[in-house]
PDB file of C-alpha atoms in Angstrom:
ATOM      1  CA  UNK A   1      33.019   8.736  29.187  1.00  0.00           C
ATOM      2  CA  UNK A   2      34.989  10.332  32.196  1.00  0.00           C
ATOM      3  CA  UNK A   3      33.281  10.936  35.481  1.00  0.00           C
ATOM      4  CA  UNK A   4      31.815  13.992  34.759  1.00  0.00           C
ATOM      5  CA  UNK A   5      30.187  13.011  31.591  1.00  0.00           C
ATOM      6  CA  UNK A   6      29.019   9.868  33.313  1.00  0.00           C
ATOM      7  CA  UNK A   7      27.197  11.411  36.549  1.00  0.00           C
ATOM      8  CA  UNK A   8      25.645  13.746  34.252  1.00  0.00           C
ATOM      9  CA  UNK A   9      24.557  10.596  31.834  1.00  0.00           C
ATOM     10  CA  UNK A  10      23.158   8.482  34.609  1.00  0.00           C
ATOM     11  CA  UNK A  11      21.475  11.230  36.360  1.00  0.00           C
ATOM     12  CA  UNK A  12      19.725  12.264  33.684  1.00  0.00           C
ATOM     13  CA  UNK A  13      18.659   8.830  33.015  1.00  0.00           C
ATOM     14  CA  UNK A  14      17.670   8.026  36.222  1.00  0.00           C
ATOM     15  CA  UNK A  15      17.917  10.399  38.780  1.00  0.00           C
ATOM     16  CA  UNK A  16      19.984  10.019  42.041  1.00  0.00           C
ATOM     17  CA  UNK A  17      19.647   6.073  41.845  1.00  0.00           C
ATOM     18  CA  UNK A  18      21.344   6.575  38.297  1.00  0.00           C
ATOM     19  CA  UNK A  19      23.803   8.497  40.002  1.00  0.00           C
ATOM     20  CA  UNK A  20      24.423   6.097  42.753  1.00  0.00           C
ATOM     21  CA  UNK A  21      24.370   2.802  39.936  1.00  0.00           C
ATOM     22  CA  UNK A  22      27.658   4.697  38.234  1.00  0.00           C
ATOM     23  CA  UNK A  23      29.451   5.182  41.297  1.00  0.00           C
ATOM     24  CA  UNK A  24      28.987   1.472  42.520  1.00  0.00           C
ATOM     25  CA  UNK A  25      29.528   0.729  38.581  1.00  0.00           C
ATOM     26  CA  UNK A  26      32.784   2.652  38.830  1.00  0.00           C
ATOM     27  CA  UNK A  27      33.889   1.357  42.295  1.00  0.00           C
ATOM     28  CA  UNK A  28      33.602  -2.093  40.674  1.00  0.00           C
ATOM     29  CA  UNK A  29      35.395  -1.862  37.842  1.00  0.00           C
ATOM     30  CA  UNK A  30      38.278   0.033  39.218  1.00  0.00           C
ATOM     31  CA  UNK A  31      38.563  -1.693  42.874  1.00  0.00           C
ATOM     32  CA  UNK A  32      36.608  -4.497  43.608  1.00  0.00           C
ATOM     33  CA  UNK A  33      37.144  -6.576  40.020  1.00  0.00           C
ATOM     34  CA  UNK A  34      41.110  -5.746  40.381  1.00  0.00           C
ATOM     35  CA  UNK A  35      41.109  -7.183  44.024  1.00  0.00           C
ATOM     36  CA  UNK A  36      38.513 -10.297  43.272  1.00  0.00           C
ATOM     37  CA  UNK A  37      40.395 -11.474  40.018  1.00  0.00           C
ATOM     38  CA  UNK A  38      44.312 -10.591  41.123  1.00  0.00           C
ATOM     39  CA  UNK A  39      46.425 -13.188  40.261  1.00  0.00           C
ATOM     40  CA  UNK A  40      48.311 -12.725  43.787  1.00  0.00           C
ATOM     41  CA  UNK A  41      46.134 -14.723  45.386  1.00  0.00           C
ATOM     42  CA  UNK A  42      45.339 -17.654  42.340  1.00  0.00           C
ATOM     43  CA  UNK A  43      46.307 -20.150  44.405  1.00  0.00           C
ATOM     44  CA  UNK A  44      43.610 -19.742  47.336  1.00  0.00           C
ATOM     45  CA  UNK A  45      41.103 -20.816  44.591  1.00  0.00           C
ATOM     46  CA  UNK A  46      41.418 -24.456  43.615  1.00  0.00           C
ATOM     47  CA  UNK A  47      39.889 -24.323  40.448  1.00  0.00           C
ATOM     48  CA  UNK A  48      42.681 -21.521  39.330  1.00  0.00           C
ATOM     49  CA  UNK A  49      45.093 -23.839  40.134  1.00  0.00           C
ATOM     50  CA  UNK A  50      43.662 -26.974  37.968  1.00  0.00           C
ATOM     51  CA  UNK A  51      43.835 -24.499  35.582  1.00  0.00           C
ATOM     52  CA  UNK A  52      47.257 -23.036  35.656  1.00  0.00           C
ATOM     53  CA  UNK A  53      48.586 -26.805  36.089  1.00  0.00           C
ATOM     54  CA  UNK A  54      46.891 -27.453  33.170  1.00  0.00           C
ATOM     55  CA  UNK A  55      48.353 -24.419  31.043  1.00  0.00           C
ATOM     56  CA  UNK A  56      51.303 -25.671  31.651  1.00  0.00           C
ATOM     57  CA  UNK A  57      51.214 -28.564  29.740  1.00  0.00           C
ATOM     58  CA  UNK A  58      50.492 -26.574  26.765  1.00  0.00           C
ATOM     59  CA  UNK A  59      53.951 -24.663  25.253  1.00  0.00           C
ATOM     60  CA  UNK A  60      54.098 -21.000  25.598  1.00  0.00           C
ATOM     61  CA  UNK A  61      54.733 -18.568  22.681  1.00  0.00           C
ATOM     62  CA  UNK A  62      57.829 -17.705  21.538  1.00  0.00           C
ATOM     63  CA  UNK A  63      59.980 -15.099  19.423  1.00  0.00           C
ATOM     64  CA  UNK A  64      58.336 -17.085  16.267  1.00  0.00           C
ATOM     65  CA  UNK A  65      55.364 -14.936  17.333  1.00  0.00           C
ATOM     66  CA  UNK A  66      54.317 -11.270  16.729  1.00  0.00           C
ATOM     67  CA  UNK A  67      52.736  -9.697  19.539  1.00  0.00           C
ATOM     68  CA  UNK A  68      49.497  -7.627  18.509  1.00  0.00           C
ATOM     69  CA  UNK A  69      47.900  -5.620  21.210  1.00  0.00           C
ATOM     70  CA  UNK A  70      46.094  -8.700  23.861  1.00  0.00           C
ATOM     71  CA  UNK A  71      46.759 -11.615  21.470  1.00  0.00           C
ATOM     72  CA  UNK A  72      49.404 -12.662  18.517  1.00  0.00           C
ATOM     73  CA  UNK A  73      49.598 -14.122  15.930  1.00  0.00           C
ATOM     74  CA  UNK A  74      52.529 -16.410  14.135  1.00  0.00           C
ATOM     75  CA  UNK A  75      55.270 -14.745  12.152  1.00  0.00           C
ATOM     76  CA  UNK A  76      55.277 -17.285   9.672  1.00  0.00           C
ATOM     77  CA  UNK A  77      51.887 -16.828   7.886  1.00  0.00           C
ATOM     78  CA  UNK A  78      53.245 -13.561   6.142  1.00  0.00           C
ATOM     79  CA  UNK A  79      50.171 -11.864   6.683  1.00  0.00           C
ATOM     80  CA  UNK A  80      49.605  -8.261   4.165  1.00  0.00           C
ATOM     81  CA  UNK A  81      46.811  -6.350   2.649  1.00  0.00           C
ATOM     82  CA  UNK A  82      44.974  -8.905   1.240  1.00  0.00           C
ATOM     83  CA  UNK A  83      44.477 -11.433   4.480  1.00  0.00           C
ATOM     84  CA  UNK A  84      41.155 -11.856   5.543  1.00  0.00           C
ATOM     85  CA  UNK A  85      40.626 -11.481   9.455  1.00  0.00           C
ATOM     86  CA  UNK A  86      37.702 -12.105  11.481  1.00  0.00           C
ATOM     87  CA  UNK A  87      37.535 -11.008  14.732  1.00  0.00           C
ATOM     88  CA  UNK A  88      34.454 -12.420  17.146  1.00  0.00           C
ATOM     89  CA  UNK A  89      33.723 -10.722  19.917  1.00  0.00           C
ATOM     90  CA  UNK A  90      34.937  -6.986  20.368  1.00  0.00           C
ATOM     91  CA  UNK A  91      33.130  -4.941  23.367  1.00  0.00           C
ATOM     92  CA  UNK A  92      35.487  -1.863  23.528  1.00  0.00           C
ATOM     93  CA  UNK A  93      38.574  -3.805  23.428  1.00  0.00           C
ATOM     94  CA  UNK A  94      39.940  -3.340  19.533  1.00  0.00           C
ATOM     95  CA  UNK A  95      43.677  -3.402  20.559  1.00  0.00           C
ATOM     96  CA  UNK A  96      44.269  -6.506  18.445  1.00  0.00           C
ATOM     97  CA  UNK A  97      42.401  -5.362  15.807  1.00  0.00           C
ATOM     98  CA  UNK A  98      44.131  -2.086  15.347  1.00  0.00           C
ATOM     99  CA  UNK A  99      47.509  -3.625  15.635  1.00  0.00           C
ATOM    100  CA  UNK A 100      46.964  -5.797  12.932  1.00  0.00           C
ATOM    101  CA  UNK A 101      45.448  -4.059  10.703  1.00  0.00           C
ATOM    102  CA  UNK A 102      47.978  -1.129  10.960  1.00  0.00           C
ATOM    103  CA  UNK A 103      51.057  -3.221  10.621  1.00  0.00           C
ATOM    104  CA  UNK A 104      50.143  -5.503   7.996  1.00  0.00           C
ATOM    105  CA  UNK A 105      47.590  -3.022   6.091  1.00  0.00           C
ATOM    106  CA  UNK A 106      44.453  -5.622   6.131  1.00  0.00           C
ATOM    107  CA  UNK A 107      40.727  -5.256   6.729  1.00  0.00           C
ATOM    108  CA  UNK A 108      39.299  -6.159   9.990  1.00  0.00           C
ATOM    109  CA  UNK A 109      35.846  -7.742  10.066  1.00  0.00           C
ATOM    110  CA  UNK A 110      34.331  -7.724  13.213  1.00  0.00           C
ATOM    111  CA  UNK A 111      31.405  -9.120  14.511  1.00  0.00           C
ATOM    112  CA  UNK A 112      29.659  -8.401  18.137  1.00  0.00           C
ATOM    113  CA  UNK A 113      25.857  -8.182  18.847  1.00  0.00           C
ATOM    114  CA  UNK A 114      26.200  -5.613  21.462  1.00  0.00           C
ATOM    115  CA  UNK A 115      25.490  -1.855  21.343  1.00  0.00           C
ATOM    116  CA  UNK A 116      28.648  -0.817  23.236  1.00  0.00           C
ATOM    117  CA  UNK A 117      30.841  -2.801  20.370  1.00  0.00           C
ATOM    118  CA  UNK A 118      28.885  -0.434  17.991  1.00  0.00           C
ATOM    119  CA  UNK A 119      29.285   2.726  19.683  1.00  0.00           C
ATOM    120  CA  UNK A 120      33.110   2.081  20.374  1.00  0.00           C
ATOM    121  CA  UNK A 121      33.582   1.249  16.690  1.00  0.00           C
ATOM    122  CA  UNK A 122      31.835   3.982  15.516  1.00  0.00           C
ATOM    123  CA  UNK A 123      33.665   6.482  17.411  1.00  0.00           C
ATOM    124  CA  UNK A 124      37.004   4.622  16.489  1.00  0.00           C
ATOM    125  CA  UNK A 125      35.730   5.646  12.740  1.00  0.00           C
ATOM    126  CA  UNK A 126      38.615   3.230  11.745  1.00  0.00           C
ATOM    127  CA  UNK A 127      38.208   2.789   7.784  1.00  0.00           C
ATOM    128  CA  UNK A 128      40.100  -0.768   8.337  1.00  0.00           C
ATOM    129  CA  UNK A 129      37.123  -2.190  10.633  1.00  0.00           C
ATOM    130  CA  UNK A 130      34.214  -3.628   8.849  1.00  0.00           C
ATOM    131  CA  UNK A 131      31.860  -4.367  11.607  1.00  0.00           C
ATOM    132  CA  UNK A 132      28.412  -5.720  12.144  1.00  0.00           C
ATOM    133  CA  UNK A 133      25.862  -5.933  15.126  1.00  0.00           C
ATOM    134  CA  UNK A 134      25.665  -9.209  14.751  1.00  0.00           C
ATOM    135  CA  UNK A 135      26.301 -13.121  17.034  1.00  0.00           C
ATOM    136  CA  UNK A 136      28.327 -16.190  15.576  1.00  0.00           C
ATOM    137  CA  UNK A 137      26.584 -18.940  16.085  1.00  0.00           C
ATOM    138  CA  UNK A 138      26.116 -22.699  15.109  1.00  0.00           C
ATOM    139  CA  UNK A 139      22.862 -21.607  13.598  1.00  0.00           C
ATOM    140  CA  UNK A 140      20.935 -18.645  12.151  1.00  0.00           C
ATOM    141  CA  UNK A 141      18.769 -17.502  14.799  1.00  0.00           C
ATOM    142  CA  UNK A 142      17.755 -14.664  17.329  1.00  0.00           C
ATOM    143  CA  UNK A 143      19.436 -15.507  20.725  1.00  0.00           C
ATOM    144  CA  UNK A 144      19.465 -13.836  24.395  1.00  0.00           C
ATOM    145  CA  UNK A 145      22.770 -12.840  25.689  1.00  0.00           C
ATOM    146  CA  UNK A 146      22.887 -10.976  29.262  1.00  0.00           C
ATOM    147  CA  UNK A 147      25.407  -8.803  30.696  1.00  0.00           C
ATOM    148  CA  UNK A 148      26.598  -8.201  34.009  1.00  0.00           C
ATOM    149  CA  UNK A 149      25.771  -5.863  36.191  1.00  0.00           C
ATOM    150  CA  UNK A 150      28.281  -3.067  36.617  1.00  0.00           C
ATOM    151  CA  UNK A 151      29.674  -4.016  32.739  1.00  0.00           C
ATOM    152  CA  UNK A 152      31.773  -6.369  30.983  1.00  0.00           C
ATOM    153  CA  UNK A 153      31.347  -9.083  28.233  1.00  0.00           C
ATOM    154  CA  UNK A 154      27.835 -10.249  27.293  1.00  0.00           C
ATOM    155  CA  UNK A 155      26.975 -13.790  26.575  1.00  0.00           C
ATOM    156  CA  UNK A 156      24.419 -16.577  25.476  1.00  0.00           C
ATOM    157  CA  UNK A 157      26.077 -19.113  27.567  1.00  0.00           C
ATOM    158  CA  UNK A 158      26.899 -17.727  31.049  1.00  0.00           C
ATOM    159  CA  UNK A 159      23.946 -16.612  32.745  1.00  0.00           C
ATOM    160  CA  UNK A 160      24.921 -12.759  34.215  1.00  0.00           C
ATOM    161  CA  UNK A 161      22.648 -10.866  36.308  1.00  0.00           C
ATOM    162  CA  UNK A 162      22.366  -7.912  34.490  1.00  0.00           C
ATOM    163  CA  UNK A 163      20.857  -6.435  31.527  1.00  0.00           C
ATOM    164  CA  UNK A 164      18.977  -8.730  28.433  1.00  0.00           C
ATOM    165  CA  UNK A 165      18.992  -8.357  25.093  1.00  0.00           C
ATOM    166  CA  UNK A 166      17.995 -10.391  21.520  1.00  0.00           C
ATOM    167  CA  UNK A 167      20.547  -9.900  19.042  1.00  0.00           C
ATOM    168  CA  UNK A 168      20.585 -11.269  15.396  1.00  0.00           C
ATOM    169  CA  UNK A 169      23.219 -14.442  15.106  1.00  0.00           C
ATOM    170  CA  UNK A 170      24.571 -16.008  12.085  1.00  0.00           C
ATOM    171  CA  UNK A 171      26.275 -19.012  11.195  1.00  0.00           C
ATOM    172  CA  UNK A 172      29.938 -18.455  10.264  1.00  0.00           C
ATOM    173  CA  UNK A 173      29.605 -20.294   7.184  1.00  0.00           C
ATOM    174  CA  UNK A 174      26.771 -17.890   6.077  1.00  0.00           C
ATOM    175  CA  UNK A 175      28.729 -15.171   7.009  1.00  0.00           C
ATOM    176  CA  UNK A 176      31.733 -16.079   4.894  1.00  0.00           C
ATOM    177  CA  UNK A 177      29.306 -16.730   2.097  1.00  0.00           C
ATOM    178  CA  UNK A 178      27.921 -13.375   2.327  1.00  0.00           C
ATOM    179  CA  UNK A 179      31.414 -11.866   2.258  1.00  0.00           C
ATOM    180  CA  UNK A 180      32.588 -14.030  -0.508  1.00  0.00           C
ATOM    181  CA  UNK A 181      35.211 -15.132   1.426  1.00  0.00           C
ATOM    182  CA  UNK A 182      36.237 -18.453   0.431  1.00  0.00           C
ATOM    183  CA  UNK A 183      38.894 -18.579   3.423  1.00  0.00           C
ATOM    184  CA  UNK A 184      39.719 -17.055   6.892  1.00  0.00           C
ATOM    185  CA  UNK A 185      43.514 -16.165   7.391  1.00  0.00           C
ATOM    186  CA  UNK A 186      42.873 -15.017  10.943  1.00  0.00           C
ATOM    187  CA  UNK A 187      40.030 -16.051  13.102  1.00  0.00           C
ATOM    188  CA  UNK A 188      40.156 -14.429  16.253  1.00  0.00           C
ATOM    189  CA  UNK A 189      37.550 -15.521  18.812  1.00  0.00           C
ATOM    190  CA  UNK A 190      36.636 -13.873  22.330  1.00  0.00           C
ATOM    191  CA  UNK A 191      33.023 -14.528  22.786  1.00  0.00           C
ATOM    192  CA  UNK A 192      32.297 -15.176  26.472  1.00  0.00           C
ATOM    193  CA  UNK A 193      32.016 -19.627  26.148  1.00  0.00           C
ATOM    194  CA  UNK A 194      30.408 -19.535  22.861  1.00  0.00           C
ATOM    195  CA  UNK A 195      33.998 -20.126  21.331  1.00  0.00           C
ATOM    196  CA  UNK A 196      33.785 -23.954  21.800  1.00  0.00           C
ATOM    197  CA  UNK A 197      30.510 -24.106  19.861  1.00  0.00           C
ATOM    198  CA  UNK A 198      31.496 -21.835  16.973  1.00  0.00           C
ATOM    199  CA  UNK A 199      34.809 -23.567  16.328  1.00  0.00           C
ATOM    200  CA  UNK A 200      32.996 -27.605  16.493  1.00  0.00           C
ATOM    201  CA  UNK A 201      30.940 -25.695  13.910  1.00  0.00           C
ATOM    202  CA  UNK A 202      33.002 -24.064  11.676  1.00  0.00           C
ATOM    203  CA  UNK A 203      35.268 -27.534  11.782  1.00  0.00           C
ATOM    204  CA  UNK A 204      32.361 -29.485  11.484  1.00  0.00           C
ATOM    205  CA  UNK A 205      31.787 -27.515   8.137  1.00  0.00           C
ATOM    206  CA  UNK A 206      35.334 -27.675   6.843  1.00  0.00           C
ATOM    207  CA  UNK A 207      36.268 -24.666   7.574  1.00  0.00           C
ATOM    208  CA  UNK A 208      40.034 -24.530   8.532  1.00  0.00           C
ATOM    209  CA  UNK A 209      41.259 -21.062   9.220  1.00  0.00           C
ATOM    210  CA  UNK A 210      45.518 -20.733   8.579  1.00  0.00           C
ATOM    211  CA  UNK A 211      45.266 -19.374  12.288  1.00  0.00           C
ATOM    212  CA  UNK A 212      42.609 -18.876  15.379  1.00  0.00           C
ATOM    213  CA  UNK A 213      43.368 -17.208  18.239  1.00  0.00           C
ATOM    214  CA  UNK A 214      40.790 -17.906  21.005  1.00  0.00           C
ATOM    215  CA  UNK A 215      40.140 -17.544  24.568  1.00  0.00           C
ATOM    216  CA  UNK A 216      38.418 -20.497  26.282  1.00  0.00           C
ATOM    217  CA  UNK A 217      36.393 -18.948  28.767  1.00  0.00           C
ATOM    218  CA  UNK A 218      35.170 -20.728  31.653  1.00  0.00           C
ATOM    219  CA  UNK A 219      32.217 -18.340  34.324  1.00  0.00           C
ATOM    220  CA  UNK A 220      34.164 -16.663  36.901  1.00  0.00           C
ATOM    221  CA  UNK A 221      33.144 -17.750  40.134  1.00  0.00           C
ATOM    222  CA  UNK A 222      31.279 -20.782  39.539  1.00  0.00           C
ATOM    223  CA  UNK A 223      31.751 -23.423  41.893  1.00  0.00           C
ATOM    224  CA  UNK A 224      30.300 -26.301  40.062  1.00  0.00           C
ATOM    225  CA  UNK A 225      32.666 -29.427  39.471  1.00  0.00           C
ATOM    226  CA  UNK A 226      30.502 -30.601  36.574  1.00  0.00           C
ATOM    227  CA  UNK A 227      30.620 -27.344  34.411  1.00  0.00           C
ATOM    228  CA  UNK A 228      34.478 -27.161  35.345  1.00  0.00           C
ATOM    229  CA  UNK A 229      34.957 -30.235  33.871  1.00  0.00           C
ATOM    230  CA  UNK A 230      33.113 -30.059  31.323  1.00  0.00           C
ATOM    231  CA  UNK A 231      34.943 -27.031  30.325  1.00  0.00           C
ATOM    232  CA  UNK A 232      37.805 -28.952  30.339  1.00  0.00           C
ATOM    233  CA  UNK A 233      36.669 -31.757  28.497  1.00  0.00           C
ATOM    234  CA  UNK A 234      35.261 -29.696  25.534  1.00  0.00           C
ATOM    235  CA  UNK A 235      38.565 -27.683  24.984  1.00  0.00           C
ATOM    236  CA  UNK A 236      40.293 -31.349  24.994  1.00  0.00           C
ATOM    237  CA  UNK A 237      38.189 -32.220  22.009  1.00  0.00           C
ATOM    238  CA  UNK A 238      38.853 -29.137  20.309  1.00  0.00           C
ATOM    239  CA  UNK A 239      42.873 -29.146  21.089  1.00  0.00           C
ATOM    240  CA  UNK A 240      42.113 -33.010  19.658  1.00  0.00           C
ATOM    241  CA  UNK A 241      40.236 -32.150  16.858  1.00  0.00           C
ATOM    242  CA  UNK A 242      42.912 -28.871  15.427  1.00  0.00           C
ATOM    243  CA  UNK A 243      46.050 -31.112  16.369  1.00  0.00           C
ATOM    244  CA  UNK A 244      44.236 -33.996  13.472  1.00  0.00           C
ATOM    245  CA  UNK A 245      44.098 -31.248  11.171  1.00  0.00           C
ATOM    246  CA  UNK A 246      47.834 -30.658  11.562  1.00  0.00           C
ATOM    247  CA  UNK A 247      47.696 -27.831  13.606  1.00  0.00           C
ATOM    248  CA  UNK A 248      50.568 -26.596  16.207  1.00  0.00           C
ATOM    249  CA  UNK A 249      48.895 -24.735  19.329  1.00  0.00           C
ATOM    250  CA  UNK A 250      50.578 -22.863  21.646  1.00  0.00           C
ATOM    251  CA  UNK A 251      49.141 -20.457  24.705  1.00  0.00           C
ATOM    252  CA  UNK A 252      49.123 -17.313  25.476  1.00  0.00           C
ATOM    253  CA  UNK A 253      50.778 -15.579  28.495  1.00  0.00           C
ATOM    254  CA  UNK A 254      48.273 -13.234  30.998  1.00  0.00           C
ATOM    255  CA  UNK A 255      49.283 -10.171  33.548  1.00  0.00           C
ATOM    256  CA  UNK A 256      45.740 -10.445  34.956  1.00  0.00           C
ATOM    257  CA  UNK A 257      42.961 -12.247  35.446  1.00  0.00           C
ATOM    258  CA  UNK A 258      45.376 -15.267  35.126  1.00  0.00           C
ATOM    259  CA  UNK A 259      43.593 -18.650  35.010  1.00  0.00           C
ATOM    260  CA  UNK A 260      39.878 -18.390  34.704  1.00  0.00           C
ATOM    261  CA  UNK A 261      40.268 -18.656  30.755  1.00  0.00           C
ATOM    262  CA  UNK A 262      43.438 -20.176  28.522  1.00  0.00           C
ATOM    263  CA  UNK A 263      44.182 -18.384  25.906  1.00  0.00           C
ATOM    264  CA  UNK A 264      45.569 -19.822  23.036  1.00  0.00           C
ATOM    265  CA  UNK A 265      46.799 -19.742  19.031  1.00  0.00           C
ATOM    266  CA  UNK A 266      46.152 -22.559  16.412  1.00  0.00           C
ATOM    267  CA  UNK A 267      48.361 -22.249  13.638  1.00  0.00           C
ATOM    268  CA  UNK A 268      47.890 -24.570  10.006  1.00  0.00           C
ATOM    269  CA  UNK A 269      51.090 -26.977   9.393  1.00  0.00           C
ATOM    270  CA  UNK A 270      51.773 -25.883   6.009  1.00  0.00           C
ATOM    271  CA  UNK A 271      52.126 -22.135   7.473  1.00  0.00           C
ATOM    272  CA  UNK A 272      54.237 -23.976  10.105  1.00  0.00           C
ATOM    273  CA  UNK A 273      56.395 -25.730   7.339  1.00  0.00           C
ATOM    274  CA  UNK A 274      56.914 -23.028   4.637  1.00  0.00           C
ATOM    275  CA  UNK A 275      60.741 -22.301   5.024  1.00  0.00           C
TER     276      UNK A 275
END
């Protein structure tokens, strides 16, 4: 909504303090966020700079790669019409989506428990997108995810100060089995720390998708050592666990926001080998 359309929204929903929520809401998003997350000043923050030292180690994509809105996928899986790509995690950011489903002509199935992925989708009206309100999980249960305050990402794992809600999560297995899908081509994953979870699981249950593209996401801000190495630790096992499979991996480059998460594509050796 533009500004218009949202101090009308938020007054009628709440009055002046509505009013005054969207403007600090606004002023967030647009200022404050920019400045707090820049990457000009990474290298004030230690833990940013573990990070990008760690990156590093990891090679970057190259021209074997096709570009597709925030993420990419390799050249060399020949995706087309009949590829089946999951996408976890959506919000209102379906640039990656759209890209690949226009160029190659596939189906997108998307999956995000929140109501703001549903109302985006459903004004995208994009017949390609075959989305449900629903979590990815290591288990079929109703879980808690919370948002932050003036918007963004919800999640089941970081704890944000804003609004609650129960959503409906399945197991990706299930999901697949609903589907009858008996494979994933493309497994894209941006689910707020959940992603470590979800892809132990899906390994766990032999389920080896020819790609995943995922963002490891780490809470912004947090200044505990423990859960920073943690973080680490689990996307070491994971890296471990996809490069015993046969899998290449590769990151991701950022313009913003550089550091907090590593972003980065999986990609099956015999995809890798097909000359």
């Amino acid at each position: 909504m533009n500004i218009v359309q949202g101090l009308q929204y938020y007054y009628q929903k709440n009055k002046w303090q509505g009013v005054a929520f969207f403007i600090k809401a606004r002023f967030y998003q647009h200022v404050t966020k920019k400045i707090k997350f820049a990457n000009w000043h990474y290298f004030l923050d230690p833990y940013r700079i573990v990070t990008k030292r760690y990156e590093e180690t990891i090679p970057l994509i190259d021209d074997s790669f096709i570009v597709l809105g925030n993420y990419a996928v390799s050249k060399k899986a020949k995706l087309n019409s009949h590829s089946i790509v999951y996408s976890l995690g959506v919000l209102n950011e379906t640039s990656f989506d759209e890209a690949i489903s226009e160029i190659f002509g596939c189906s997108v199935h998307l999956f995000d428990p929140s109501i703001i992925a549903t109302r985006h989708i459903k004004k995208l009206n994009n017949p390609a997108f075959k989305f449900q309100q629903l979590g990815i999980w290591h288990e079929d249960k109703e879980l808690t995810f919370s948002t932050p305050v003036y918007g963004g990402s919800p999640s089941t794992i970081f704890n944000h100060p804003g609004r609650q809600f129960v959503a409906k999560c399945e197991t990706l297995p299930n999901v697949m089995k609903s589907l009858a899908h008996p494979k994933i081509d493309v497994l894209k994953l941006d689910v707020e720390g959940a992603e470590r979870i979800i892809l132990s699981h899906a390994l766990d249950n032999h389920i080896y998708p020819d790609q995943v593209v995922v963002e490891f996401e780490r809470k912004k801000g947090t200044k505990s050592i423990n859960d920073f190495l943690t973080f680490f630790k689990e996307v070491d096992e994971l890296r471990s666990r996809f490069k015993a499979l046969g899998y290449g991996e590769w990151r991701l480059p950022r313009s913003s926001n550089s550091f907090y998460s590593i972003e980065m594509v999986f990609v099956k050796a015999d995809i890798l080998n097909d000359k």
